[in-house]
């Protein structure tokens, strides 16, 4: 799953079938922040789209 970033365009037709582009509002949250928060056991559900959160929980 790809979470879009501000000022960066992704053409969904170029993605492999196994990759999904999240259709969600853009937030200024870095992947580093998400990884650190997960490693520390913090609750990050409110920073992520519900589908992304569910996938990361697995």
XYZ file of N, CA and C in Angstrom:
174
model
N 0.850 -1.163 0.000
C 0.000 0.000 0.000
C 0.899 1.230 0.000
N 0.537 2.197 -0.839
C 1.278 3.449 -0.927
C 0.398 4.573 -0.406
N 0.946 5.330 0.523
C 0.264 6.513 1.042
C 0.815 7.711 0.278
N -0.047 8.478 -0.395
C 0.455 9.610 -1.178
C 1.091 10.685 -0.304
N 1.996 11.456 -0.915
C 2.655 12.564 -0.222
C 2.310 13.866 -0.919
N 2.297 14.956 -0.169
C 2.041 16.255 -0.796
C 3.092 16.560 -1.871
N 2.637 17.169 -2.949
C 3.514 17.601 -4.054
C 4.235 16.453 -4.754
N 3.680 15.254 -4.701
C 4.270 14.111 -5.383
C 3.142 13.336 -6.049
N 3.177 13.247 -7.367
C 2.108 12.591 -8.113
C 2.477 11.142 -8.402
N 1.534 10.249 -8.153
C 1.714 8.830 -8.452
C 0.658 8.440 -9.474
N 1.091 7.845 -10.568
C 0.162 7.364 -11.586
C -0.230 5.936 -11.220
N -1.475 5.721 -10.766
C -1.874 4.380 -10.319
C -1.810 3.331 -11.425
N -1.866 3.758 -12.689
C -1.812 2.781 -13.782
C -0.425 2.167 -13.937
N 0.584 2.758 -13.312
C 1.948 2.224 -13.414
C 2.295 1.273 -12.268
N 1.379 1.121 -11.320
C 1.656 0.274 -10.155
C 1.364 -1.189 -10.457
N 2.136 -2.103 -9.882
C 1.828 -3.530 -10.032
C 0.465 -3.835 -9.411
N -0.196 -4.892 -9.864
C -1.530 -5.231 -9.335
C -1.559 -5.447 -7.821
N -0.449 -5.879 -7.240
C -0.426 -6.158 -5.801
C -0.248 -4.903 -4.949
N -0.031 -3.753 -5.581
C 0.206 -2.505 -4.857
C -1.026 -1.620 -4.950
N -1.452 -1.097 -3.810
C -2.617 -0.217 -3.765
C -2.191 1.185 -3.370
N -2.866 2.172 -3.950
C -2.651 3.568 -3.602
C -3.774 3.973 -2.655
N -3.433 4.378 -1.445
C -4.441 4.756 -0.450
C -5.141 6.040 -0.884
N -6.462 6.007 -0.902
C -7.261 7.184 -1.220
C -7.683 7.804 0.104
N -6.874 8.716 0.602
C -7.069 9.263 1.940
C -6.540 10.688 2.000
N -7.005 11.480 2.940
C -6.464 12.840 3.070
C -4.967 12.805 3.371
N -4.268 13.816 2.891
C -2.827 13.887 3.110
C -2.515 14.467 4.479
N -1.611 13.813 5.184
C -1.135 14.281 6.479
C 0.378 14.413 6.417
N 0.910 15.352 7.125
C 2.363 15.539 7.175
C 2.946 14.636 8.270
N 2.935 13.330 8.021
C 3.470 12.348 8.962
C 4.493 11.515 8.201
N 5.695 11.445 8.700
C 6.750 10.716 7.992
C 6.697 9.222 8.306
N 7.234 8.445 7.389
C 7.314 7.004 7.627
C 8.246 6.704 8.799
N 9.251 7.553 9.003
C 10.151 7.388 10.153
C 9.373 7.520 11.454
N 8.490 8.510 11.529
C 7.653 8.685 12.719
C 6.807 7.438 12.958
N 6.189 6.919 11.901
C 5.328 5.736 12.025
C 6.146 4.542 12.509
N 7.318 4.306 11.900
C 8.156 3.169 12.311
C 8.606 3.294 13.759
N 9.027 4.489 14.161
C 9.465 4.698 15.552
C 8.314 4.471 16.524
N 7.163 5.015 16.208
C 6.007 4.870 17.094
C 5.617 3.403 17.223
N 5.636 2.661 16.116
C 5.331 1.227 16.168
C 6.349 0.490 17.031
N 7.626 0.797 16.848
C 8.687 0.139 17.621
C 8.551 0.417 19.110
N 8.027 1.591 19.453
C 7.852 1.971 20.858
C 6.514 1.511 21.422
N 5.699 0.864 20.586
C 4.415 0.359 21.050
C 3.351 1.430 21.229
N 3.558 2.589 20.616
C 2.577 3.669 20.761
C 1.375 3.439 19.851
N 0.248 3.999 20.226
C -0.979 3.887 19.443
C -0.927 4.889 18.294
N -0.890 4.376 17.072
C -0.776 5.251 15.903
C -2.035 5.238 15.044
N -3.088 4.595 15.508
C -4.271 4.421 14.655
C -4.850 5.734 14.156
N -4.710 6.804 14.896
C -5.304 8.076 14.479
C -4.431 8.836 13.483
N -3.253 8.315 13.195
C -2.378 8.924 12.198
C -2.507 8.253 10.836
N -3.236 7.145 10.776
C -3.281 6.342 9.561
C -4.705 6.107 9.087
N -4.837 5.853 7.797
C -6.105 5.403 7.234
C -6.406 4.046 7.883
N -7.676 3.750 8.179
C -8.005 2.479 8.847
C -7.461 1.242 8.130
N -7.492 1.218 6.799
C -6.981 0.054 6.065
C -5.474 -0.090 6.248
N -4.760 1.013 6.283
C -3.310 0.985 6.495
C -3.012 0.509 7.907
N -3.746 1.013 8.874
C -3.546 0.606 10.265
C -3.767 -0.903 10.424
N -4.832 -1.419 9.836
C -5.132 -2.852 9.945
C -4.021 -3.689 9.319
N -3.493 -3.237 8.201
C -2.419 -3.993 7.548
C -1.157 -3.993 8.401
N -0.825 -2.858 8.996
C 0.380 -2.769 9.826
C 0.247 -3.576 11.113
N -0.962 -3.734 11.627
C -1.161 -4.529 12.842
C -0.791 -5.988 12.615
N -0.921 -6.462 11.396
C -0.621 -7.867 11.075
C 0.846 -8.052 11.096
